[in-house]
Coordinates of C-alpha atoms and ligand atoms in Angstrom, one line a residue:
M9 CA 101.9 105.6 104.6
C10 CA 99.5 103.3 102.7
G11 CA 99.3 101.1 99.6
I12 CA 97.0 102.0 96.8
V13 CA 96.1 100.1 93.7
G14 CA 93.5 100.8 90.9
Y15 CA 92.6 98.8 87.8
I16 CA 90.5 99.4 84.7
G17 CA 90.5 97.0 81.8
K18 CA 89.1 93.7 80.6
Q19 CA 90.3 91.4 83.4
E20 CA 88.5 90.7 86.7
A21 CA 89.8 93.5 89.0
V22 CA 89.9 91.6 92.4
P23 CA 92.8 89.3 91.6
I24 CA 94.8 92.2 90.2
L25 CA 94.0 94.4 93.2
L26 CA 94.9 91.8 95.7
D27 CA 98.2 90.9 93.9
G28 CA 99.1 94.6 93.8
L29 CA 98.2 95.2 97.5
R30 CA 100.3 92.2 98.4
R31 CA 103.3 93.8 96.7
L32 CA 102.6 97.0 98.6
E33 CA 101.9 95.5 101.9
Y34 CA 105.2 96.8 103.3
R35 CA 103.7 100.3 103.0
G36 CA 101.2 99.6 105.8
Y37 CA 99.3 96.6 107.0
D38 CA 96.9 97.3 109.7
S39 CA 93.7 97.1 107.5
A40 CA 92.8 96.6 103.9
G41 CA 89.9 96.8 101.5
V42 CA 88.7 96.9 97.8
T43 CA 85.8 98.3 95.9
V44 CA 84.7 96.9 92.5
Y45 CA 82.1 98.3 90.0
N46 CA 79.6 95.8 88.7
Q47 CA 76.2 96.3 87.0
N48 CA 75.7 99.9 88.0
K49 CA 76.8 99.3 91.6
L50 CA 79.9 99.8 93.7
N51 CA 80.6 96.7 95.9
S52 CA 83.1 96.8 98.6
C53 CA 84.9 94.5 101.1
K54 CA 87.2 95.9 103.8
T55 CA 88.6 94.8 107.2
A56 CA 91.0 95.5 110.0
G57 CA 93.9 93.2 110.0
R58 CA 96.4 91.9 107.5
L59 CA 95.8 91.4 103.8
N60 CA 95.4 87.7 104.4
K61 CA 92.1 88.4 106.2
L62 CA 90.8 90.4 103.2
E63 CA 91.8 87.6 100.8
E64 CA 89.9 85.0 102.9
M65 CA 86.8 87.2 102.9
L66 CA 87.0 87.6 99.1
Q67 CA 87.6 83.9 98.4
N68 CA 83.9 83.1 98.2
S69 CA 82.6 86.5 97.5
K70 CA 81.0 87.4 94.2
L71 CA 82.9 90.7 93.9
K72 CA 83.0 90.7 90.1
G73 CA 83.9 93.6 87.8
T74 CA 86.7 95.0 85.7
L75 CA 87.0 98.4 87.4
G76 CA 88.2 98.5 91.0
I77 CA 90.4 100.1 93.6
G78 CA 92.2 98.7 96.7
H79 CA 94.0 99.9 99.7
T80 CA 96.3 98.6 102.5
R81 CA 96.5 101.0 105.5
W82 CA 99.0 102.3 108.0
A83 CA 96.7 104.2 110.4
T84 CA 97.3 107.9 111.1
H85 CA 93.8 109.3 112.0
G86 CA 91.5 106.6 113.4
R87 CA 92.7 103.4 114.9
P88 CA 92.9 100.2 112.7
S89 CA 89.3 99.0 112.4
D90 CA 86.8 97.8 109.8
R91 CA 85.0 101.1 109.5
N92 CA 88.3 103.1 109.3
A93 CA 89.6 100.8 106.6
H94 CA 89.6 102.2 103.0
P95 CA 87.9 102.5 100.6
H96 CA 85.6 105.2 101.9
F97 CA 82.3 106.3 100.3
D98 CA 80.0 109.3 99.9
C99 CA 76.6 109.4 101.5
N100 CA 74.9 107.3 98.8
Q101 CA 77.7 104.8 98.0
K102 CA 78.0 106.3 94.5
L103 CA 81.7 107.3 95.0
S104 CA 84.5 105.1 96.4
L105 CA 87.9 106.5 97.2
V106 CA 91.3 105.4 98.6
H107 CA 93.9 107.8 99.9
N108 CA 97.5 107.9 101.2
G109 CA 98.5 111.0 103.2
I110 CA 96.9 113.3 105.7
I111 CA 94.2 115.9 105.2
E112 CA 95.3 118.5 107.7
N113 CA 92.1 120.6 107.7
Y114 CA 89.8 117.5 107.8
I115 CA 88.1 118.6 111.1
A116 CA 86.9 121.9 109.6
L117 CA 85.9 120.2 106.4
K118 CA 84.0 117.5 108.2
E119 CA 82.1 120.0 110.3
W120 CA 81.2 122.0 107.1
L121 CA 80.0 118.9 105.3
Q122 CA 78.0 117.7 108.3
E123 CA 76.3 121.0 108.4
K124 CA 75.3 120.3 104.8
G125 CA 73.8 117.0 105.9
H126 CA 76.6 114.6 105.1
I127 CA 76.7 111.5 107.3
F128 CA 80.1 110.1 108.2
N129 CA 80.9 106.5 109.2
S130 CA 84.6 106.6 110.2
E131 CA 87.1 108.4 112.4
T132 CA 89.4 109.0 109.5
D133 CA 90.6 112.2 107.9
T134 CA 90.2 110.5 104.5
E135 CA 86.5 110.2 104.6
V136 CA 86.0 113.9 104.0
L137 CA 87.3 113.4 100.5
P138 CA 84.4 111.4 98.9
H139 CA 81.9 113.6 100.7
L140 CA 83.6 116.7 99.4
I141 CA 83.6 115.3 95.8
E142 CA 80.0 114.4 96.3
E143 CA 79.3 118.0 97.3
Y144 CA 80.8 119.4 94.1
Y145 CA 79.7 116.6 91.7
Q146 CA 77.6 117.9 88.8
G147 CA 78.1 115.1 86.3
D148 CA 81.9 115.4 85.7
L149 CA 83.9 113.3 88.1
A150 CA 87.3 114.8 87.4
E151 CA 86.0 118.3 87.7
A152 CA 84.3 117.5 91.0
V153 CA 87.7 116.2 92.3
R154 CA 89.4 119.3 91.1
Q155 CA 86.8 121.5 92.9
A156 CA 87.1 119.5 96.0
L157 CA 90.8 119.6 96.2
K158 CA 90.8 123.4 96.2
K159 CA 89.4 123.1 99.8
V160 CA 91.9 120.5 100.9
D161 CA 95.1 121.2 102.9
G162 CA 97.6 118.4 103.4
A163 CA 99.1 115.5 101.6
F164 CA 97.2 113.1 99.3
G165 CA 97.6 110.4 96.8
L166 CA 94.0 109.6 96.0
V167 CA 92.1 107.4 93.6
V168 CA 88.3 107.6 93.1
I169 CA 85.7 105.7 91.1
S170 CA 82.0 106.3 90.6
D171 CA 79.1 104.2 89.6
E172 CA 78.1 106.9 87.2
H173 CA 81.4 106.7 85.4
P174 CA 82.2 103.0 85.1
G175 CA 84.7 103.6 82.4
E176 CA 87.1 105.7 84.3
I177 CA 89.4 106.1 87.3
V178 CA 90.4 109.5 88.6
A179 CA 93.7 109.9 90.5
A180 CA 95.4 113.0 92.0
R181 CA 98.7 113.6 93.8
K182 CA 100.0 116.1 96.3
S183 CA 103.0 115.0 98.3
S184 CA 102.1 111.3 98.5
P185 CA 103.5 109.1 95.6
L186 CA 101.3 107.8 92.8
I187 CA 102.3 106.0 89.6
I188 CA 100.3 105.1 86.5
G189 CA 100.9 101.7 84.8
L190 CA 100.3 101.8 81.1
G191 CA 98.9 98.5 79.8
K192 CA 97.3 97.2 76.6
S193 CA 93.6 97.9 76.8
E194 CA 94.0 98.2 80.5
N195 CA 95.6 100.7 82.9
F196 CA 96.7 100.8 86.5
V197 CA 97.4 103.3 89.3
A198 CA 99.4 102.5 92.4
S199 CA 101.4 104.0 95.2
D200 CA 104.6 102.3 94.0
I201 CA 106.1 100.4 91.0
P202 CA 106.1 96.8 92.3
A203 CA 102.3 96.7 92.2
V204 CA 102.2 97.1 88.4
L205 CA 105.4 95.3 87.4
P206 CA 103.7 92.0 86.5
Y207 CA 101.6 93.8 84.0
T208 CA 103.7 96.7 82.5
R209 CA 107.1 98.4 82.7
E210 CA 105.8 101.6 81.1
I211 CA 104.8 104.1 83.8
Y212 CA 104.0 107.7 84.4
I213 CA 105.3 109.0 87.7
L214 CA 102.7 111.6 88.9
E215 CA 104.1 114.8 90.3
D216 CA 102.6 117.1 92.9
G217 CA 99.6 118.9 91.4
E218 CA 99.0 116.3 88.7
M219 CA 95.7 114.4 88.1
A220 CA 95.2 111.5 85.8
V221 CA 92.0 110.1 84.3
L222 CA 92.4 106.5 83.3
T223 CA 90.1 104.6 80.9
A224 CA 90.9 101.1 79.6
D225 CA 92.3 102.6 76.4
Q226 CA 94.0 105.8 77.5
V227 CA 95.4 107.9 80.3
K228 CA 95.0 111.7 80.2
L229 CA 97.0 114.0 82.5
Y230 CA 95.9 117.3 83.9
D231 CA 97.1 119.9 86.4
F232 CA 94.7 120.9 89.2
S233 CA 93.4 123.8 87.1
G234 CA 92.2 121.3 84.5
S235 CA 94.6 121.9 81.7
E236 CA 95.7 118.8 80.0
H237 CA 99.4 118.0 79.4
S238 CA 101.7 115.1 78.3
K239 CA 104.7 113.7 80.0
E240 CA 107.6 111.3 79.4
I241 CA 106.9 107.6 80.0
Y242 CA 109.4 106.0 82.4
H243 CA 110.6 102.5 81.5
V244 CA 111.1 100.4 84.7
E245 CA 114.4 98.4 84.5
W246 CA 113.7 96.4 87.7
D247 CA 113.2 92.7 87.0
I248 CA 110.1 91.3 88.8
T249 CA 112.3 89.1 91.1
A250 CA 113.9 92.3 92.4
A251 CA 110.5 93.0 94.0
E252 CA 110.1 89.4 95.2
K253 CA 112.0 87.5 97.9
G254 CA 114.2 85.7 95.5
G255 CA 114.3 82.5 97.5
Y256 CA 115.1 84.2 100.8
E257 CA 112.7 83.7 103.8
D258 CA 112.3 87.4 104.2
F259 CA 112.9 90.5 102.2
M260 CA 115.2 91.8 104.9
L261 CA 117.6 88.8 104.5
K262 CA 117.5 89.1 100.8
E263 CA 118.3 92.8 101.0
I264 CA 121.2 92.2 103.4
H265 CA 122.6 89.8 100.9
E266 CA 122.0 92.2 98.0
Q267 CA 124.4 94.7 99.5
A268 CA 127.5 93.7 97.6
K269 CA 125.6 94.2 94.4
A270 CA 123.9 97.3 95.6
V271 CA 127.3 98.9 96.5
H272 CA 128.8 97.7 93.2
D273 CA 125.9 99.2 91.2
T274 CA 126.0 102.5 93.1
L275 CA 129.7 102.7 92.5
T276 CA 129.5 101.9 88.8
G277 CA 130.3 105.0 86.7
K278 CA 131.3 107.1 89.6
V279 CA 135.0 106.5 89.5
D280 CA 137.3 107.5 86.7
P281 CA 139.5 104.3 86.5
I282 CA 142.4 106.1 84.8
E283 CA 142.6 109.1 87.1
M284 CA 141.2 107.2 90.1
K285 CA 139.0 110.2 90.7
V286 CA 135.4 110.4 91.8
Q287 CA 133.0 111.7 89.2
L288 CA 129.4 112.7 90.1
P289 CA 127.7 113.7 86.9
E290 CA 124.3 114.4 88.6
V291 CA 126.0 116.9 91.0
K292 CA 125.9 120.3 89.3
L293 CA 127.8 122.2 92.0
S294 CA 130.6 124.1 90.3
A295 CA 134.3 124.0 91.5
R296 CA 133.9 127.6 92.7
E297 CA 130.7 126.9 94.7
I298 CA 132.4 123.8 96.3
G299 CA 135.5 125.9 97.1
E300 CA 133.3 128.6 98.8
L301 CA 131.2 126.2 100.8
E302 CA 131.2 127.3 104.5
K303 CA 129.0 124.7 106.0
V304 CA 127.2 121.4 105.3
Q305 CA 124.0 120.3 107.1
I306 CA 122.8 116.8 106.7
V307 CA 119.1 116.3 107.3
A308 CA 117.4 112.9 107.5
C309 CA 115.4 110.4 109.7
G310 CA 116.1 107.1 111.2
T311 CA 118.6 104.9 109.4
A312 CA 119.2 107.7 106.9
Y313 CA 120.1 110.0 109.8
H314 CA 122.6 107.4 111.0
A315 CA 124.2 107.4 107.6
G316 CA 124.4 111.1 107.9
M317 CA 126.3 110.7 111.2
V318 CA 129.0 108.8 109.2
G319 CA 128.9 111.4 106.5
K320 CA 129.8 114.1 109.0
Y321 CA 133.0 112.3 109.9
L322 CA 133.9 111.7 106.2
I323 CA 133.2 115.2 104.9
E324 CA 134.9 117.0 107.8
K325 CA 137.9 114.8 107.6
L326 CA 138.3 114.8 103.9
A327 CA 136.8 118.1 102.6
R328 CA 137.5 120.1 105.8
I329 CA 134.0 121.6 105.8
P330 CA 132.1 121.9 109.1
V331 CA 129.1 119.5 109.1
E332 CA 125.9 119.5 111.2
V333 CA 123.7 116.4 111.2
E334 CA 120.1 116.7 112.4
V335 CA 116.9 114.7 112.4
A336 CA 114.5 116.3 110.0
S337 CA 111.7 116.5 112.5
E338 CA 113.8 118.9 114.5
F339 CA 115.5 120.8 111.7
R340 CA 112.2 121.7 110.0
Y341 CA 110.8 123.6 113.0
R342 CA 113.8 125.3 114.5
D343 CA 114.2 128.1 112.0
P344 CA 117.8 126.9 111.2
M345 CA 120.6 129.4 110.5
I346 CA 121.5 128.7 106.8
S347 CA 123.8 130.7 104.6
P348 CA 123.7 130.8 100.8
K349 CA 127.2 129.3 100.9
S350 CA 125.9 126.2 102.6
L351 CA 125.0 122.8 101.2
T352 CA 122.1 120.8 102.7
I353 CA 122.4 117.0 102.1
I354 CA 119.0 115.3 102.3
I355 CA 119.2 111.5 102.7
S356 CA 116.1 109.4 102.2
Q357 CA 115.7 105.9 100.9
S358 CA 112.0 106.4 99.9
G359 CA 112.4 110.1 99.0
E360 CA 108.9 110.6 100.4
T361 CA 109.5 110.8 104.2
A362 CA 107.3 113.8 105.2
D363 CA 109.8 115.3 107.8
T364 CA 112.7 114.9 105.4
L365 CA 110.8 116.4 102.5
A366 CA 109.8 119.3 104.7
G367 CA 113.4 119.7 105.7
L368 CA 114.4 119.9 102.1
R369 CA 111.8 122.6 101.4
E370 CA 112.9 124.6 104.5
A371 CA 116.5 124.5 103.5
K372 CA 115.6 125.7 100.0
R373 CA 113.3 128.4 101.4
L374 CA 116.3 129.6 103.4
G375 CA 118.5 129.8 100.3
S376 CA 120.6 126.6 100.7
R377 CA 121.7 124.5 97.8
V378 CA 120.2 121.0 98.3
L379 CA 121.8 117.7 97.3
A380 CA 119.7 114.6 97.7
I381 CA 120.8 111.0 98.3
T382 CA 117.8 108.8 97.6
N383 CA 116.9 105.3 96.3
V384 CA 113.8 106.2 94.4
V385 CA 113.9 107.8 91.1
G386 CA 111.1 110.3 90.5
S387 CA 110.5 110.6 94.3
S388 CA 109.6 114.0 95.7
V389 CA 113.1 114.4 97.2
A390 CA 114.8 113.4 94.0
R391 CA 112.8 115.9 92.0
E392 CA 113.0 118.9 94.3
A393 CA 116.7 118.8 95.1
D394 CA 119.2 120.8 93.1
D395 CA 121.7 117.9 92.9
L396 CA 121.2 114.2 93.1
I397 CA 123.1 111.0 94.0
L398 CA 120.9 108.0 93.3
T399 CA 121.6 104.9 95.4
L400 CA 121.1 102.0 93.0
A401 CA 120.1 99.6 95.7
G402 CA 116.9 98.5 93.9
P403 CA 113.6 98.3 95.7
E404 CA 114.0 98.0 99.4
I405 CA 110.8 96.3 100.7
A406 CA 111.7 95.4 104.3
V407 CA 110.8 98.0 106.8
A408 CA 114.2 97.8 108.3
S409 CA 116.6 99.6 106.0
T410 CA 119.8 97.7 105.2
K411 CA 121.1 98.0 101.6
A412 CA 119.8 101.6 101.4
Y413 CA 122.1 102.4 104.4
T414 CA 125.3 100.9 103.0
T415 CA 124.7 102.6 99.6
Q416 CA 124.0 105.9 101.4
L417 CA 127.3 105.5 103.1
L418 CA 129.0 104.8 99.8
S419 CA 127.4 107.9 98.3
L420 CA 128.6 110.0 101.2
Y421 CA 132.1 108.6 100.8
L422 CA 132.0 109.4 97.1
L423 CA 130.7 112.9 97.8
A424 CA 133.3 113.6 100.5
I425 CA 136.1 112.6 98.1
Y426 CA 134.4 114.6 95.3
L427 CA 134.3 117.7 97.5
A428 CA 137.9 117.1 98.7
Q429 CA 139.1 116.8 95.1
H430 CA 137.7 120.2 94.3
R431 CA 138.9 121.8 97.5
E432 CA 142.3 120.1 97.1
T433 CA 142.2 119.0 100.8
I434 CA 143.5 115.5 100.1
S435 CA 146.6 114.5 98.3
Q436 CA 146.6 112.4 95.1
N437 CA 148.0 109.4 97.1
E438 CA 145.3 109.7 99.8
R439 CA 142.6 109.8 97.1
V440 CA 143.9 106.9 95.1
G441 CA 144.3 104.8 98.3
M442 CA 140.7 105.5 99.3
V443 CA 139.3 105.0 95.8
E444 CA 141.1 101.6 95.5
A445 CA 139.8 100.6 98.9
M446 CA 136.3 101.5 97.8
L447 CA 136.5 99.4 94.6
H448 CA 137.2 96.3 96.9
L449 CA 134.1 96.8 99.0
P450 CA 131.6 94.6 97.1
G451 CA 133.9 91.6 97.4
Q452 CA 134.6 92.4 101.1
I453 CA 130.9 92.6 101.9
E454 CA 130.5 89.1 100.4
K455 CA 133.3 88.0 102.8
V456 CA 131.4 89.5 105.8
L457 CA 128.2 87.8 104.7
N458 CA 130.0 84.5 104.8
T459 CA 130.2 84.8 108.6
E460 CA 126.4 84.6 108.7
T461 CA 126.2 81.1 110.3
K462 CA 128.4 82.2 113.2
I463 CA 126.4 85.3 113.8
K464 CA 123.1 83.3 113.6
E465 CA 124.5 81.0 116.3
F466 CA 125.3 83.7 118.8
A467 CA 122.1 85.6 118.0
E468 CA 120.4 82.5 119.5
D469 CA 122.4 83.1 122.7
F470 CA 121.1 86.6 123.1
K471 CA 117.4 86.2 121.9
S472 CA 116.0 86.3 125.5
C473 CA 117.9 89.4 126.5
E474 CA 115.9 92.5 127.6
D475 CA 118.6 95.1 127.1
I476 CA 121.6 95.2 124.7
F477 CA 124.1 98.1 124.4
F478 CA 126.2 99.1 121.5
I479 CA 129.3 101.3 122.2
G480 CA 131.9 102.8 119.9
R481 CA 134.0 105.9 119.3
G482 CA 134.2 108.1 116.2
L483 CA 132.9 106.2 113.1
D484 CA 132.2 103.2 115.3
Y485 CA 129.8 105.3 117.4
A486 CA 127.9 106.3 114.3
V487 CA 127.6 102.6 113.3
S488 CA 126.6 101.7 116.9
L489 CA 123.5 103.9 116.4
E490 CA 122.5 101.9 113.4
G491 CA 123.2 98.6 115.1
A492 CA 120.9 99.5 118.0
L493 CA 118.1 100.7 115.7
K494 CA 118.2 97.6 113.6
L495 CA 118.0 95.3 116.6
K496 CA 115.2 97.2 118.5
E497 CA 113.0 97.8 115.5
I498 CA 112.7 94.2 114.4
S499 CA 113.4 92.1 117.5
Y500 CA 111.7 94.4 120.0
I501 CA 114.8 94.0 122.4
H502 CA 115.5 97.3 124.1
A503 CA 118.8 98.4 122.5
E504 CA 120.8 101.6 123.0
A505 CA 123.9 103.0 121.4
Y506 CA 126.4 105.1 123.4
A507 CA 129.6 106.9 122.7
A508 CA 131.9 104.6 124.6
G509 CA 133.5 107.4 126.4
E510 CA 130.1 108.5 127.7
L511 CA 129.2 105.3 129.5
K512 CA 130.9 106.3 132.8
H513 CA 128.7 109.4 132.9
G514 CA 125.6 107.4 133.9
T515 CA 124.7 104.5 131.7
L516 CA 127.4 102.3 133.3
A517 CA 124.9 101.9 136.1
L518 CA 122.9 99.7 133.9
I519 CA 125.8 97.4 133.1
V520 CA 125.5 94.4 135.3
E521 CA 126.4 90.7 135.0
G522 CA 125.4 89.2 131.7
V523 CA 124.2 92.4 130.0
P524 CA 125.4 92.1 126.4
V525 CA 127.5 94.9 125.0
F526 CA 128.6 95.2 121.4
A527 CA 131.9 97.0 121.4
M528 CA 133.0 98.4 118.0
A529 CA 136.7 98.6 117.8
T530 CA 137.7 99.2 114.2
Q531 CA 139.3 102.7 114.5
P532 CA 143.1 102.5 115.1
E533 CA 143.5 105.9 116.6
L534 CA 140.8 105.2 119.2
Y535 CA 141.6 101.5 119.7
D536 CA 143.3 101.8 123.1
K537 CA 140.5 103.9 124.5
M538 CA 138.0 101.3 123.3
I539 CA 139.9 98.6 125.0
S540 CA 139.7 100.6 128.2
N541 CA 135.9 101.0 127.7
I542 CA 135.7 97.2 127.2
K543 CA 137.5 96.6 130.4
E544 CA 135.1 99.0 132.2
V545 CA 132.1 96.9 131.2
K546 CA 133.9 93.6 131.7
A547 CA 134.7 94.7 135.2
R548 CA 130.9 94.8 135.7
D549 CA 130.6 91.2 134.2
A550 CA 129.0 92.3 131.0
T551 CA 129.0 89.9 128.1
V552 CA 131.0 91.6 125.4
V553 CA 130.9 91.0 121.6
A554 CA 133.7 92.9 119.9
L555 CA 133.7 93.9 116.3
A556 CA 137.3 94.3 115.1
V557 CA 139.4 94.3 112.0
A558 CA 140.8 91.0 110.7
G559 CA 144.2 90.2 112.2
D560 CA 143.3 91.8 115.6
H561 CA 143.6 88.8 117.9
E562 CA 144.6 90.9 120.9
I563 CA 141.1 91.9 121.5
S564 CA 140.0 88.3 122.0
K565 CA 141.7 88.3 125.4
S566 CA 139.3 91.0 126.7
V567 CA 135.9 89.8 125.3
D568 CA 133.5 86.9 125.0
Y569 CA 132.9 86.9 121.3
V570 CA 134.8 88.6 118.4
I571 CA 133.5 89.3 114.9
H572 CA 136.1 90.3 112.4
I573 CA 135.6 92.4 109.3
P574 CA 138.1 92.5 106.4
V575 CA 140.9 95.1 106.5
T576 CA 139.9 98.2 104.5
H577 CA 140.6 101.9 104.7
T578 CA 139.8 103.0 108.2
M579 CA 137.1 105.4 107.0
L580 CA 135.4 102.7 105.0
T581 CA 134.9 100.3 107.9
P582 CA 131.2 101.4 108.6
I583 CA 130.1 99.9 105.2
L584 CA 131.5 96.5 106.4
S585 CA 131.0 96.6 110.2
V586 CA 127.2 97.3 109.9
V587 CA 126.6 94.0 108.1
P588 CA 127.2 91.7 111.1
L589 CA 124.9 94.0 113.1
Q590 CA 122.2 93.7 110.5
L591 CA 122.6 89.9 110.5
F592 CA 122.6 89.8 114.3
A593 CA 119.4 91.9 114.4
Y594 CA 117.7 89.7 111.8
Y595 CA 118.6 86.4 113.5
A596 CA 117.8 87.6 117.0
A597 CA 114.4 88.7 115.7
K598 CA 113.8 85.4 113.9
A599 CA 114.8 83.5 117.0
R600 CA 112.1 85.5 118.8
G601 CA 109.5 84.7 116.2
C602 CA 109.1 88.3 115.1
D603 CA 107.8 89.4 111.6
V604 CA 111.0 90.9 110.5
D605 CA 109.7 92.4 107.2
K606 CA 106.7 94.0 108.9
P607 CA 107.5 94.9 112.5
R608 CA 104.7 96.1 114.7
N609 CA 103.7 99.8 114.7
L610 CA 106.1 100.6 111.8
A611 CA 105.8 101.3 108.1
K612 CA 108.4 101.4 105.3
S613 CA 108.1 105.0 104.4
V614 CA 106.6 107.5 106.9
T615 CA 104.9 109.9 104.5
V616 CA 103.1 111.6 107.4
E617 CA 104.4 113.7 110.2
Ligands
AGP16 C1 115.0 102.1 108.9 O1 115.4 100.8 109.4 C2 113.8 102.6 109.6 N1 112.7 101.7 109.3 C3 113.4 104.1 109.4 O2 114.1 104.7 110.5 C4 113.8 104.8 108.1 O3 115.2 104.8 108.0 C5 113.3 106.2 108.2 O4 111.9 106.2 108.3 C6 113.7 107.1 107.0 O5 113.2 106.6 105.9 P1 113.7 107.2 104.4 O6 115.1 106.8 104.3 O7 112.8 106.5 103.4 O8 113.5 108.7 104.5

């Protein structure tokens, strides 16, 4: 997944390109580069390493010009290096191109082009694109791009400029996101909205199979056959600070603290305050279809998958429908058994995760209704699903997902009640009790956030640990999975989550003196069993941090630390109990000097397999 920016207008391009790449650096940051047109020539600067290095290189350079493209990379084919950094060129440095995605048939294309005499400089799949366009170029840049793309298999968001067409930028999209920013006597193209927000709120969201030709004064849209069309302009409501750190040291901490607002915003408009019923206007499933549902499968990756694990408990308990939860990379290849009376729930913060999008398409191919829970309007997942629940968490920049997770949980809770309402599997009293508890969540999240200082202190105690275990039962097990992922992906401490009852079947062998164990004990009907599991690990001298519900002082006798969350409906505890785990992961990572917003080897949205 990479960051792309293009600019055409009257201002110097380099500052705008660098500013845009900085706002997209979360999309990949192992190398970066720009190309600018000036006096009949394309001049470029690119390097392995973070954007800072490129900025240093450009400080004294004379890279002038008002037409340019830029790129920040997350390597897929070809290791991070100067020559593998984008932009890439044709043989004669007359075309310069940046790309996000994977060209799946690049090896065959490269061989074909080399037989025609093209010379390649990099190990990347991307480099076949400028050479392919060069091969088809006969004076019309957009037409050459169209012809070239006919030979390409795979995913691309690409932007290309040419020294023979200094007044235009050509962009094309298939499976990798691209947006067009519409300015006054200037226009922008980028992988994501934050890159253009300082300049315009009016954007086109390119869809698969769409091309755009930008000049300083206009943007024309085409399909890949070349026919021109128009489309609705999307007005971005985000304020610029929403895409900045807002005074926090890191995006991740900002986004952890935004969860009360994110949950509130996602909840707004989804509860009928009179009837205390859930209303989901974007869900077009009829009452009959809901009544006839035989199975639900939830398909997602990473944190979104962990949200799905919670969703399973909620939907089965409330709507009494069997639910399977599966990582998308497995679901998409196992020829899943899907009936027309099934609902596939696709969960994806970015709405662009390649495996998840493939899972959506596979489910549709097999005849399933698809409902998406996503945070990005206009994303591929949002557009291709039959029904949609948008999490209104605002842009989530940190690689480690936090506010997207809690708003996904809320969306699943709303959906579970919605399905139960239509299937009449919960009483009015049960429903009202749950809805009332839900309405209190934003304030309760704020209360949990107020324990931040205490969590920061004991995160210091654990910063040198090599292994940390998370155990729980039922909903607490599902949250344990997320707690372990948060910790390991940003602090690099090895962390594992286990169903507490499973420990004695092997993993208990790893529990020795001083090994930290987070024991989640929020579920009343499983509480006694959890206490037994805590005693199991304490008998091996583990250091135990319990996460319990306010008022539970009994547990303090069995553990070393206790974190309390406010009392809420037992099925809502995950939205609260995950917050201390997020904060613990954040502060443990900070104590270890890690770059929490951009952890090694990772990227924010994995738009490649
Ligand atoms: C979240 O902390 C992880 N960085 C990652 O697992 C993420 O949840 C996963 O890649 C799915 O992303 P999506 O929600 O955008 O599809």
